[in-house]
Amino acid sequence: MFSTLIIAAVALPLALAAPAPYRLPESVFRRQLNDTCGLSTVQQPPSKLTPPGDHNQLVLIALGQGTQNYTCTNETAIPASIGAVANLFNASCAVSQKTSLGSVAEDANAVGQHFFVDNTTPEFDIIGLGNTQLKKAEADPAPNAATDVPWLKLDATNTNTAVRSIYRLNTKGGVAPATCAGQAAGAVVQVDYEAQYWVYACPDAMAARRQKRSLGLPLN
Ligand SMILES: *[C@@H]1O[C@H](CO)[C@@H](O)[C@H](O)[C@H]1NC(C)=O
Ligand SMILES: *[C@@H]1O[C@H](CO)[C@@H](O)[C@H](O)[C@H]1NC(C)=O
Ligand SMILES: *[C@@H]1O[C@H](CO)[C@@H](O)[C@H](O)[C@H]1NC(C)=O
Ligand SMILES: *[C@@H]1O[C@H](CO)[C@@H](O)[C@H](O)[C@H]1NC(C)=O
């Protein structure tokens, strides 16, 4: 289901188009704590990443599909990461009900978007879970590191968000070409990738968020 790597060079501008903020329907928000898919018993595939803290709960496994973006300053440079853009699909049930944690079906429901606010700050906007900015805390090479981007532990930068950590696991694709040979100066190189994003939230933070919403206070 993952197509062959497509590497396309596109011209500037570099500006990231942030998607419009999602509306967060209360009914969707409440469903997050209803463990329909049995996420409470799902185990991450083994890695060297530090496990999530006990106080955090797995609330979503999202399939991300998009591109890792790199830029080339000149033909002799090495491609430098400038982030990623991906659509997120709800794969919670698909993954939890499989014995093998491979890729999931593409007919899952869209639940949000992943993009970067600057070269090192990923953001995830997820229906019902709000908009969360994170920082890379740990990385572990993927089993097939030559083609697949590393597995990551990302931690939220803001203590007010319900989402505390997101793990990027079971990656496919996304690795930059080894060199910038043949690229125009300033070119952006886009490499297709897929990943599972395992989203952990603090139930207390989610309750606080719900209360803020009911009082009409700003969320995050
Ligand atoms: C990265 O690639 C996506 C396509 O997946 C594109 O929409 C986006 O504008 C690119 N970002 C940058 C900074 O080039
Ligand atoms: C994902 O799908 C499951 C099963 O339909 C549902 O219970 C859960 O609320 C969904 N999560 C999100 C973030 O939409
Ligand atoms: C949780 O989800 C199940 C399955 O969708 C549903 O039957 C049940 O009513 C839900 N419980 C709550 C408290 O929303
Ligand atoms: C090419 O870009 C790299 C990285 O920015 C830089 O170190 C190098 O000096 C540049 N080479 C030339 C010929 O401009």
PDB file of C-alpha atoms and ligand atoms in Angstrom:
ATOM      1  CA  MET A   1       0.000   0.000   0.000  1.00  0.00           C
ATOM      2  CA  PHE A   2       2.998   2.265   0.313  1.00  0.00           C
ATOM      3  CA  SER A   3       3.933   3.408  -3.150  1.00  0.00           C
ATOM      4  CA  THR A   4       7.506   3.615  -4.325  1.00  0.00           C
ATOM      5  CA  LEU A   5       9.511   6.597  -3.175  1.00  0.00           C
ATOM      6  CA  ILE A   6       8.801   9.671  -5.175  1.00  0.00           C
ATOM      7  CA  ILE A   7      11.388  12.374  -4.914  1.00  0.00           C
ATOM      8  CA  ALA A   8      10.333  15.678  -6.348  1.00  0.00           C
ATOM      9  CA  ALA A   9      12.159  18.941  -6.262  1.00  0.00           C
ATOM     10  CA  VAL A  10       9.979  21.994  -6.058  1.00  0.00           C
ATOM     11  CA  ALA A  11      10.914  25.619  -6.184  1.00  0.00           C
ATOM     12  CA  LEU A  12      10.712  28.146  -3.387  1.00  0.00           C
ATOM     13  CA  PRO A  13       8.802  29.749  -1.572  1.00  0.00           C
ATOM     14  CA  LEU A  14       9.505  27.950   1.681  1.00  0.00           C
ATOM     15  CA  ALA A  15       6.568  29.378   3.581  1.00  0.00           C
ATOM     16  CA  LEU A  16       4.653  26.731   5.553  1.00  0.00           C
ATOM     17  CA  ALA A  17       0.940  27.049   5.051  1.00  0.00           C
ATOM     18  CA  ALA A  18      -0.560  26.263   8.455  1.00  0.00           C
ATOM     19  CA  PRO A  19      -3.965  24.638   8.068  1.00  0.00           C
ATOM     20  CA  ALA A  20      -6.973  26.439   9.480  1.00  0.00           C
ATOM     21  CA  PRO A  21      -7.590  25.503  13.135  1.00  0.00           C
ATOM     22  CA  TYR A  22      -9.950  22.611  13.699  1.00  0.00           C
ATOM     23  CA  ARG A  23     -13.213  23.024  15.516  1.00  0.00           C
ATOM     24  CA  LEU A  24     -13.341  20.545  18.343  1.00  0.00           C
ATOM     25  CA  PRO A  25     -16.827  19.116  18.759  1.00  0.00           C
ATOM     26  CA  GLU A  26     -17.518  18.260  22.377  1.00  0.00           C
ATOM     27  CA  SER A  27     -18.966  14.865  21.425  1.00  0.00           C
ATOM     28  CA  VAL A  28     -15.737  13.902  19.651  1.00  0.00           C
ATOM     29  CA  PHE A  29     -13.683  15.141  22.588  1.00  0.00           C
ATOM     30  CA  ARG A  30     -15.632  13.020  25.090  1.00  0.00           C
ATOM     31  CA  ARG A  31     -15.148   9.927  22.948  1.00  0.00           C
ATOM     32  CA  GLN A  32     -11.372  10.145  23.380  1.00  0.00           C
ATOM     33  CA  LEU A  33     -11.557   8.625  26.823  1.00  0.00           C
ATOM     34  CA  ASN A  34     -13.911   5.841  25.683  1.00  0.00           C
ATOM     35  CA  ASP A  35     -11.495   3.026  24.880  1.00  0.00           C
ATOM     36  CA  THR A  36     -13.539   1.634  21.979  1.00  0.00           C
ATOM     37  CA  CYS A  37     -10.510   0.099  20.288  1.00  0.00           C
ATOM     38  CA  GLY A  38      -8.910  -1.481  23.355  1.00  0.00           C
ATOM     39  CA  LEU A  39      -5.885   0.829  23.241  1.00  0.00           C
ATOM     40  CA  SER A  40      -5.249   0.319  26.955  1.00  0.00           C
ATOM     41  CA  THR A  41      -3.806  -3.126  26.235  1.00  0.00           C
ATOM     42  CA  VAL A  42      -1.880  -2.391  23.022  1.00  0.00           C
ATOM     43  CA  GLN A  43       1.911  -2.598  23.296  1.00  0.00           C
ATOM     44  CA  GLN A  44       4.291  -0.485  21.250  1.00  0.00           C
ATOM     45  CA  PRO A  45       6.568  -2.394  18.899  1.00  0.00           C
ATOM     46  CA  PRO A  46       9.941  -2.852  20.652  1.00  0.00           C
ATOM     47  CA  SER A  47      12.429   0.046  20.403  1.00  0.00           C
ATOM     48  CA  LYS A  48      15.082   1.805  22.474  1.00  0.00           C
ATOM     49  CA  LEU A  49      12.736   4.734  23.138  1.00  0.00           C
ATOM     50  CA  THR A  50      11.796   5.440  26.762  1.00  0.00           C
ATOM     51  CA  PRO A  51       8.242   4.188  27.393  1.00  0.00           C
ATOM     52  CA  PRO A  52       5.512   6.737  28.131  1.00  0.00           C
ATOM     53  CA  GLY A  53       5.008   7.646  31.805  1.00  0.00           C
ATOM     54  CA  ASP A  54       2.369   5.778  33.801  1.00  0.00           C
ATOM     55  CA  HIS A  55       0.228   8.901  34.064  1.00  0.00           C
ATOM     56  CA  ASN A  56      -0.084   9.100  30.282  1.00  0.00           C
ATOM     57  CA  GLN A  57      -2.687   7.144  28.368  1.00  0.00           C
ATOM     58  CA  LEU A  58      -2.616   5.999  24.736  1.00  0.00           C
ATOM     59  CA  VAL A  59      -5.591   7.825  23.195  1.00  0.00           C
ATOM     60  CA  LEU A  60      -4.963   7.490  19.465  1.00  0.00           C
ATOM     61  CA  ILE A  61      -2.830   5.653  16.941  1.00  0.00           C
ATOM     62  CA  ALA A  62      -2.825   7.808  13.825  1.00  0.00           C
ATOM     63  CA  LEU A  63      -1.494   6.771  10.456  1.00  0.00           C
ATOM     64  CA  GLY A  64       0.450   9.707   9.004  1.00  0.00           C
ATOM     65  CA  GLN A  65       0.887   9.948   5.243  1.00  0.00           C
ATOM     66  CA  GLY A  66       2.833  12.767   3.662  1.00  0.00           C
ATOM     67  CA  THR A  67       6.321  13.948   2.865  1.00  0.00           C
ATOM     68  CA  GLN A  68       9.524  14.625   4.729  1.00  0.00           C
ATOM     69  CA  ASN A  69      10.978  17.832   3.292  1.00  0.00           C
ATOM     70  CA  TYR A  70      14.625  18.702   2.857  1.00  0.00           C
ATOM     71  CA  THR A  71      16.437  21.648   1.352  1.00  0.00           C
ATOM     72  CA  CYS A  72      19.637  21.860  -0.648  1.00  0.00           C
ATOM     73  CA  THR A  73      21.722  25.019  -0.374  1.00  0.00           C
ATOM     74  CA  ASN A  74      23.891  23.953  -3.320  1.00  0.00           C
ATOM     75  CA  GLU A  75      24.856  20.839  -5.308  1.00  0.00           C
ATOM     76  CA  THR A  76      27.655  19.804  -2.958  1.00  0.00           C
ATOM     77  CA  ALA A  77      25.653  20.202   0.261  1.00  0.00           C
ATOM     78  CA  ILE A  78      23.874  17.381   2.104  1.00  0.00           C
ATOM     79  CA  PRO A  79      20.060  17.716   2.205  1.00  0.00           C
ATOM     80  CA  ALA A  80      18.966  19.416   5.439  1.00  0.00           C
ATOM     81  CA  SER A  81      15.650  18.585   7.088  1.00  0.00           C
ATOM     82  CA  ILE A  82      13.047  21.350   7.074  1.00  0.00           C
ATOM     83  CA  GLY A  83      10.234  19.285   8.576  1.00  0.00           C
ATOM     84  CA  ALA A  84       7.334  17.257   7.303  1.00  0.00           C
ATOM     85  CA  VAL A  85       3.729  17.580   6.232  1.00  0.00           C
ATOM     86  CA  ALA A  86       1.271  14.705   6.680  1.00  0.00           C
ATOM     87  CA  ASN A  87      -2.410  13.935   6.891  1.00  0.00           C
ATOM     88  CA  LEU A  88      -3.431  11.912   9.928  1.00  0.00           C
ATOM     89  CA  PHE A  89      -5.924   9.059   9.825  1.00  0.00           C
ATOM     90  CA  ASN A  90      -7.515   7.251  12.757  1.00  0.00           C
ATOM     91  CA  ALA A  91      -5.845   3.851  12.871  1.00  0.00           C
ATOM     92  CA  SER A  92      -6.565   3.060  16.532  1.00  0.00           C
ATOM     93  CA  CYS A  93      -8.825   0.070  15.908  1.00  0.00           C
ATOM     94  CA  ALA A  94      -6.916  -1.123  12.849  1.00  0.00           C
ATOM     95  CA  VAL A  95      -3.658  -1.360  14.797  1.00  0.00           C
ATOM     96  CA  SER A  96      -5.053  -2.613  18.097  1.00  0.00           C
ATOM     97  CA  GLN A  97      -6.944  -5.432  16.391  1.00  0.00           C
ATOM     98  CA  LYS A  98      -3.928  -6.697  14.456  1.00  0.00           C
ATOM     99  CA  THR A  99      -1.349  -9.057  15.779  1.00  0.00           C
ATOM    100  CA  SER A 100       1.182  -7.571  13.380  1.00  0.00           C
ATOM    101  CA  LEU A 101       1.754  -3.843  13.761  1.00  0.00           C
ATOM    102  CA  GLY A 102       2.380  -3.124  10.121  1.00  0.00           C
ATOM    103  CA  SER A 103       0.658  -0.490   8.049  1.00  0.00           C
ATOM    104  CA  VAL A 104      -3.061  -0.048   8.317  1.00  0.00           C
ATOM    105  CA  ALA A 105      -5.811   0.391   5.749  1.00  0.00           C
ATOM    106  CA  GLU A 106      -6.029   3.743   4.036  1.00  0.00           C
ATOM    107  CA  ASP A 107      -9.802   3.987   4.446  1.00  0.00           C
ATOM    108  CA  ALA A 108      -9.472   5.072   8.065  1.00  0.00           C
ATOM    109  CA  ASN A 109     -11.060   8.375   9.066  1.00  0.00           C
ATOM    110  CA  ALA A 110      -9.091  11.618   8.727  1.00  0.00           C
ATOM    111  CA  VAL A 111      -8.470  13.059  12.192  1.00  0.00           C
ATOM    112  CA  GLY A 112      -6.059  15.910  11.606  1.00  0.00           C
ATOM    113  CA  GLN A 113      -2.787  17.183  10.276  1.00  0.00           C
ATOM    114  CA  HIS A 114       0.902  17.217  11.082  1.00  0.00           C
ATOM    115  CA  PHE A 115       3.228  20.005   9.944  1.00  0.00           C
ATOM    116  CA  PHE A 116       6.158  22.037  11.268  1.00  0.00           C
ATOM    117  CA  VAL A 117       6.008  25.562  12.681  1.00  0.00           C
ATOM    118  CA  ASP A 118       9.786  25.878  12.278  1.00  0.00           C
ATOM    119  CA  ASN A 119      12.513  23.416  11.244  1.00  0.00           C
ATOM    120  CA  THR A 120      12.557  21.683  14.642  1.00  0.00           C
ATOM    121  CA  THR A 121       9.020  22.156  15.998  1.00  0.00           C
ATOM    122  CA  PRO A 122       6.439  19.626  14.847  1.00  0.00           C
ATOM    123  CA  GLU A 123       2.792  20.399  15.433  1.00  0.00           C
ATOM    124  CA  PHE A 124      -0.119  17.969  15.454  1.00  0.00           C
ATOM    125  CA  ASP A 125      -3.660  19.307  15.077  1.00  0.00           C
ATOM    126  CA  ILE A 126      -6.009  16.468  15.987  1.00  0.00           C
ATOM    127  CA  ILE A 127      -9.792  16.623  16.226  1.00  0.00           C
ATOM    128  CA  GLY A 128     -10.759  16.307  19.868  1.00  0.00           C
ATOM    129  CA  LEU A 129      -7.178  16.550  21.134  1.00  0.00           C
ATOM    130  CA  GLY A 130      -6.341  20.122  20.166  1.00  0.00           C
ATOM    131  CA  ASN A 131      -3.180  21.569  18.630  1.00  0.00           C
ATOM    132  CA  THR A 132       0.065  20.363  20.173  1.00  0.00           C
ATOM    133  CA  GLN A 133       3.620  21.545  19.525  1.00  0.00           C
ATOM    134  CA  LEU A 134       6.388  19.138  20.471  1.00  0.00           C
ATOM    135  CA  LYS A 135      10.171  18.690  20.455  1.00  0.00           C
ATOM    136  CA  LYS A 136      12.192  15.642  19.523  1.00  0.00           C
ATOM    137  CA  ALA A 137      13.273  13.974  22.794  1.00  0.00           C
ATOM    138  CA  GLU A 138      14.732  10.680  21.541  1.00  0.00           C
ATOM    139  CA  ALA A 139      15.411   8.872  18.268  1.00  0.00           C
ATOM    140  CA  ASP A 140      16.003   5.210  17.439  1.00  0.00           C
ATOM    141  CA  PRO A 141      16.969   4.054  13.933  1.00  0.00           C
ATOM    142  CA  ALA A 142      14.176   2.238  12.071  1.00  0.00           C
ATOM    143  CA  PRO A 143      14.793  -1.463  11.364  1.00  0.00           C
ATOM    144  CA  ASN A 144      15.394  -0.515   7.723  1.00  0.00           C
ATOM    145  CA  ALA A 145      17.278   2.714   8.396  1.00  0.00           C
ATOM    146  CA  ALA A 146      18.509   3.149   4.824  1.00  0.00           C
ATOM    147  CA  THR A 147      15.009   3.942   3.587  1.00  0.00           C
ATOM    148  CA  ASP A 148      12.853   4.574   6.672  1.00  0.00           C
ATOM    149  CA  VAL A 149      13.102   7.642   8.892  1.00  0.00           C
ATOM    150  CA  PRO A 150      13.989   6.989  12.562  1.00  0.00           C
ATOM    151  CA  TRP A 151      11.458   6.171  15.227  1.00  0.00           C
ATOM    152  CA  LEU A 152      11.016   9.108  17.593  1.00  0.00           C
ATOM    153  CA  LYS A 153       9.726  10.139  20.965  1.00  0.00           C
ATOM    154  CA  LEU A 154       8.314  13.673  20.814  1.00  0.00           C
ATOM    155  CA  ASP A 155       7.383  15.541  23.987  1.00  0.00           C
ATOM    156  CA  ALA A 156       4.924  18.439  24.215  1.00  0.00           C
ATOM    157  CA  THR A 157       6.519  21.841  24.774  1.00  0.00           C
ATOM    158  CA  ASN A 158       3.521  23.330  26.557  1.00  0.00           C
ATOM    159  CA  THR A 159       2.367  21.848  29.862  1.00  0.00           C
ATOM    160  CA  ASN A 160      -1.227  22.931  29.196  1.00  0.00           C
ATOM    161  CA  THR A 161      -1.903  20.610  26.282  1.00  0.00           C
ATOM    162  CA  ALA A 162      -3.789  17.349  26.811  1.00  0.00           C
ATOM    163  CA  VAL A 163      -1.346  15.530  24.520  1.00  0.00           C
ATOM    164  CA  ARG A 164       1.942  14.913  26.386  1.00  0.00           C
ATOM    165  CA  SER A 165       3.973  12.676  24.047  1.00  0.00           C
ATOM    166  CA  ILE A 166       3.752  11.334  20.518  1.00  0.00           C
ATOM    167  CA  TYR A 167       5.822   8.387  19.295  1.00  0.00           C
ATOM    168  CA  ARG A 168       6.644   8.037  15.596  1.00  0.00           C
ATOM    169  CA  LEU A 169       6.843   4.278  14.993  1.00  0.00           C
ATOM    170  CA  ASN A 170       6.724   1.740  12.135  1.00  0.00           C
ATOM    171  CA  THR A 171       8.009   4.319   9.671  1.00  0.00           C
ATOM    172  CA  LYS A 172       8.187   3.693   5.927  1.00  0.00           C
ATOM    173  CA  GLY A 173      10.194   5.911   3.612  1.00  0.00           C
ATOM    174  CA  GLY A 174      11.106   9.548   4.117  1.00  0.00           C
ATOM    175  CA  VAL A 175      14.911   9.276   4.143  1.00  0.00           C
ATOM    176  CA  ALA A 176      16.688  12.074   2.239  1.00  0.00           C
ATOM    177  CA  PRO A 177      18.830  11.356  -0.803  1.00  0.00           C
ATOM    178  CA  ALA A 178      22.500  11.071   0.219  1.00  0.00           C
ATOM    179  CA  THR A 179      23.573  14.187  -1.639  1.00  0.00           C
ATOM    180  CA  CYS A 180      22.184  17.309  -3.285  1.00  0.00           C
ATOM    181  CA  ALA A 181      23.743  16.400  -6.638  1.00  0.00           C
ATOM    182  CA  GLY A 182      21.488  17.563  -9.431  1.00  0.00           C
ATOM    183  CA  GLN A 183      19.413  19.833  -7.193  1.00  0.00           C
ATOM    184  CA  ALA A 184      19.047  23.536  -7.845  1.00  0.00           C
ATOM    185  CA  ALA A 185      20.315  25.830  -5.093  1.00  0.00           C
ATOM    186  CA  GLY A 186      17.506  26.320  -2.581  1.00  0.00           C
ATOM    187  CA  ALA A 187      15.455  23.411  -3.934  1.00  0.00           C
ATOM    188  CA  VAL A 188      13.058  21.628  -1.585  1.00  0.00           C
ATOM    189  CA  VAL A 189      13.254  17.846  -1.857  1.00  0.00           C
ATOM    190  CA  GLN A 190      10.077  16.039  -0.811  1.00  0.00           C
ATOM    191  CA  VAL A 191      10.281  12.338   0.088  1.00  0.00           C
ATOM    192  CA  ASP A 192       7.077  10.359   0.608  1.00  0.00           C
ATOM    193  CA  TYR A 193       6.696   8.645   3.968  1.00  0.00           C
ATOM    194  CA  GLU A 194       4.247   6.935   6.266  1.00  0.00           C
ATOM    195  CA  ALA A 195       4.393   6.486  10.001  1.00  0.00           C
ATOM    196  CA  GLN A 196       2.248   5.483  12.906  1.00  0.00           C
ATOM    197  CA  TYR A 197       1.910   8.268  15.463  1.00  0.00           C
ATOM    198  CA  TRP A 198       1.088   6.874  18.907  1.00  0.00           C
ATOM    199  CA  VAL A 199      -0.534   9.724  20.813  1.00  0.00           C
ATOM    200  CA  TYR A 200      -0.431   9.811  24.626  1.00  0.00           C
ATOM    201  CA  ALA A 201      -2.488  12.222  26.709  1.00  0.00           C
ATOM    202  CA  CYS A 202      -2.778  12.937  30.378  1.00  0.00           C
ATOM    203  CA  PRO A 203      -6.380  12.211  31.447  1.00  0.00           C
ATOM    204  CA  ASP A 204      -6.185  14.986  34.069  1.00  0.00           C
ATOM    205  CA  ALA A 205      -5.118  17.466  31.416  1.00  0.00           C
ATOM    206  CA  MET A 206      -7.999  16.332  29.239  1.00  0.00           C
ATOM    207  CA  ALA A 207     -10.442  16.890  32.090  1.00  0.00           C
ATOM    208  CA  ALA A 208      -8.976  20.357  32.677  1.00  0.00           C
ATOM    209  CA  ARG A 209      -9.365  21.100  28.993  1.00  0.00           C
ATOM    210  CA  ARG A 210     -13.003  20.018  29.050  1.00  0.00           C
ATOM    211  CA  GLN A 211     -13.649  22.264  32.019  1.00  0.00           C
ATOM    212  CA  LYS A 212     -11.975  25.236  30.308  1.00  0.00           C
ATOM    213  CA  ARG A 213     -14.141  24.607  27.269  1.00  0.00           C
ATOM    214  CA  SER A 214     -17.323  24.542  29.349  1.00  0.00           C
ATOM    215  CA  LEU A 215     -16.289  27.862  30.921  1.00  0.00           C
ATOM    216  CA  GLY A 216     -15.548  29.334  27.503  1.00  0.00           C
ATOM    217  CA  LEU A 217     -11.852  29.860  28.357  1.00  0.00           C
ATOM    218  CA  PRO A 218      -9.116  29.701  25.705  1.00  0.00           C
ATOM    219  CA  LEU A 219      -7.771  26.149  25.251  1.00  0.00           C
ATOM    220  CA  ASN A 220      -4.141  26.151  24.072  1.00  0.00           C
TER     221      ASN A 220
HETATM  222  C1  LIG B   1       6.731  20.191   2.202  1.00  0.00           C
HETATM  223  O1  LIG B   1       6.064  19.337   1.311  1.00  0.00           O
HETATM  224  C2  LIG B   1       4.655  19.526   1.257  1.00  0.00           C
HETATM  225  C3  LIG B   1       4.075  18.470   0.370  1.00  0.00           C
HETATM  226  O2  LIG B   1       4.010  17.274   1.082  1.00  0.00           O
HETATM  227  C4  LIG B   1       4.325  20.929   0.824  1.00  0.00           C
HETATM  228  O3  LIG B   1       2.936  21.113   0.832  1.00  0.00           O
HETATM  229  C5  LIG B   1       4.973  21.889   1.771  1.00  0.00           C
HETATM  230  O4  LIG B   1       4.749  23.218   1.357  1.00  0.00           O
HETATM  231  C6  LIG B   1       6.452  21.629   1.878  1.00  0.00           C
HETATM  232  N1  LIG B   1       7.056  22.535   2.851  1.00  0.00           N
HETATM  233  C7  LIG B   1       8.144  23.232   2.573  1.00  0.00           C
HETATM  234  C8  LIG B   1       8.689  24.090   3.666  1.00  0.00           C
HETATM  235  O5  LIG B   1       8.682  23.181   1.507  1.00  0.00           O
HETATM  236  C1  LIG B   2     -10.722   6.788  16.470  1.00  0.00           C
HETATM  237  O1  LIG B   2     -11.666   5.776  16.161  1.00  0.00           O
HETATM  238  C2  LIG B   2     -12.204   5.141  17.308  1.00  0.00           C
HETATM  239  C3  LIG B   2     -13.113   4.023  16.812  1.00  0.00           C
HETATM  240  O2  LIG B   2     -14.061   4.506  15.931  1.00  0.00           O
HETATM  241  C4  LIG B   2     -12.951   6.170  18.146  1.00  0.00           C
HETATM  242  O3  LIG B   2     -13.441   5.565  19.313  1.00  0.00           O
HETATM  243  C5  LIG B   2     -11.996   7.297  18.516  1.00  0.00           C
HETATM  244  O4  LIG B   2     -12.692   8.311  19.203  1.00  0.00           O
HETATM  245  C6  LIG B   2     -11.353   7.892  17.281  1.00  0.00           C
HETATM  246  N1  LIG B   2     -10.344   8.876  17.674  1.00  0.00           N
HETATM  247  C7  LIG B   2     -10.309  10.090  17.139  1.00  0.00           C
HETATM  248  C8  LIG B   2      -9.230  11.000  17.626  1.00  0.00           C
HETATM  249  O5  LIG B   2     -11.102  10.472  16.294  1.00  0.00           O
HETATM  250  C1  LIG B   3     -18.251   3.905  24.402  1.00  0.00           C
HETATM  251  O1  LIG B   3     -18.273   3.381  23.068  1.00  0.00           O
HETATM  252  C2  LIG B   3     -19.149   2.273  22.904  1.00  0.00           C
HETATM  253  C3  LIG B   3     -18.926   1.744  21.499  1.00  0.00           C
HETATM  254  O2  LIG B   3     -19.012   2.762  20.542  1.00  0.00           O
HETATM  255  C4  LIG B   3     -20.577   2.726  23.166  1.00  0.00           C
HETATM  256  O3  LIG B   3     -21.469   1.632  23.042  1.00  0.00           O
HETATM  257  C5  LIG B   3     -20.668   3.304  24.578  1.00  0.00           C
HETATM  258  O4  LIG B   3     -21.959   3.826  24.791  1.00  0.00           O
HETATM  259  C6  LIG B   3     -19.634   4.413  24.789  1.00  0.00           C
HETATM  260  N1  LIG B   3     -19.650   4.834  26.181  1.00  0.00           N
HETATM  261  C7  LIG B   3     -19.650   6.122  26.520  1.00  0.00           C
HETATM  262  C8  LIG B   3     -19.610   6.405  27.994  1.00  0.00           C
HETATM  263  O5  LIG B   3     -19.680   7.031  25.702  1.00  0.00           O
HETATM  264  C1  LIG B   4      27.392  24.531  -0.104  1.00  0.00           C
HETATM  265  O1  LIG B   4      26.541  24.533   1.051  1.00  0.00           O
HETATM  266  C2  LIG B   4      27.201  24.059   2.191  1.00  0.00           C
HETATM  267  C3  LIG B   4      26.172  23.924   3.307  1.00  0.00           C
HETATM  268  O2  LIG B   4      25.435  25.107   3.455  1.00  0.00           O
HETATM  269  C4  LIG B   4      28.344  25.030   2.551  1.00  0.00           C
HETATM  270  O3  LIG B   4      29.035  24.554   3.699  1.00  0.00           O
HETATM  271  C5  LIG B   4      29.318  25.094   1.372  1.00  0.00           C
HETATM  272  O4  LIG B   4      30.309  26.056   1.638  1.00  0.00           O
HETATM  273  C6  LIG B   4      28.580  25.448   0.092  1.00  0.00           C
HETATM  274  N1  LIG B   4      29.487  25.317  -1.042  1.00  0.00           N
HETATM  275  C7  LIG B   4      29.562  26.218  -1.997  1.00  0.00           C
HETATM  276  C8  LIG B   4      30.476  25.904  -3.121  1.00  0.00           C
HETATM  277  O5  LIG B   4      28.897  27.251  -1.970  1.00  0.00           O
END
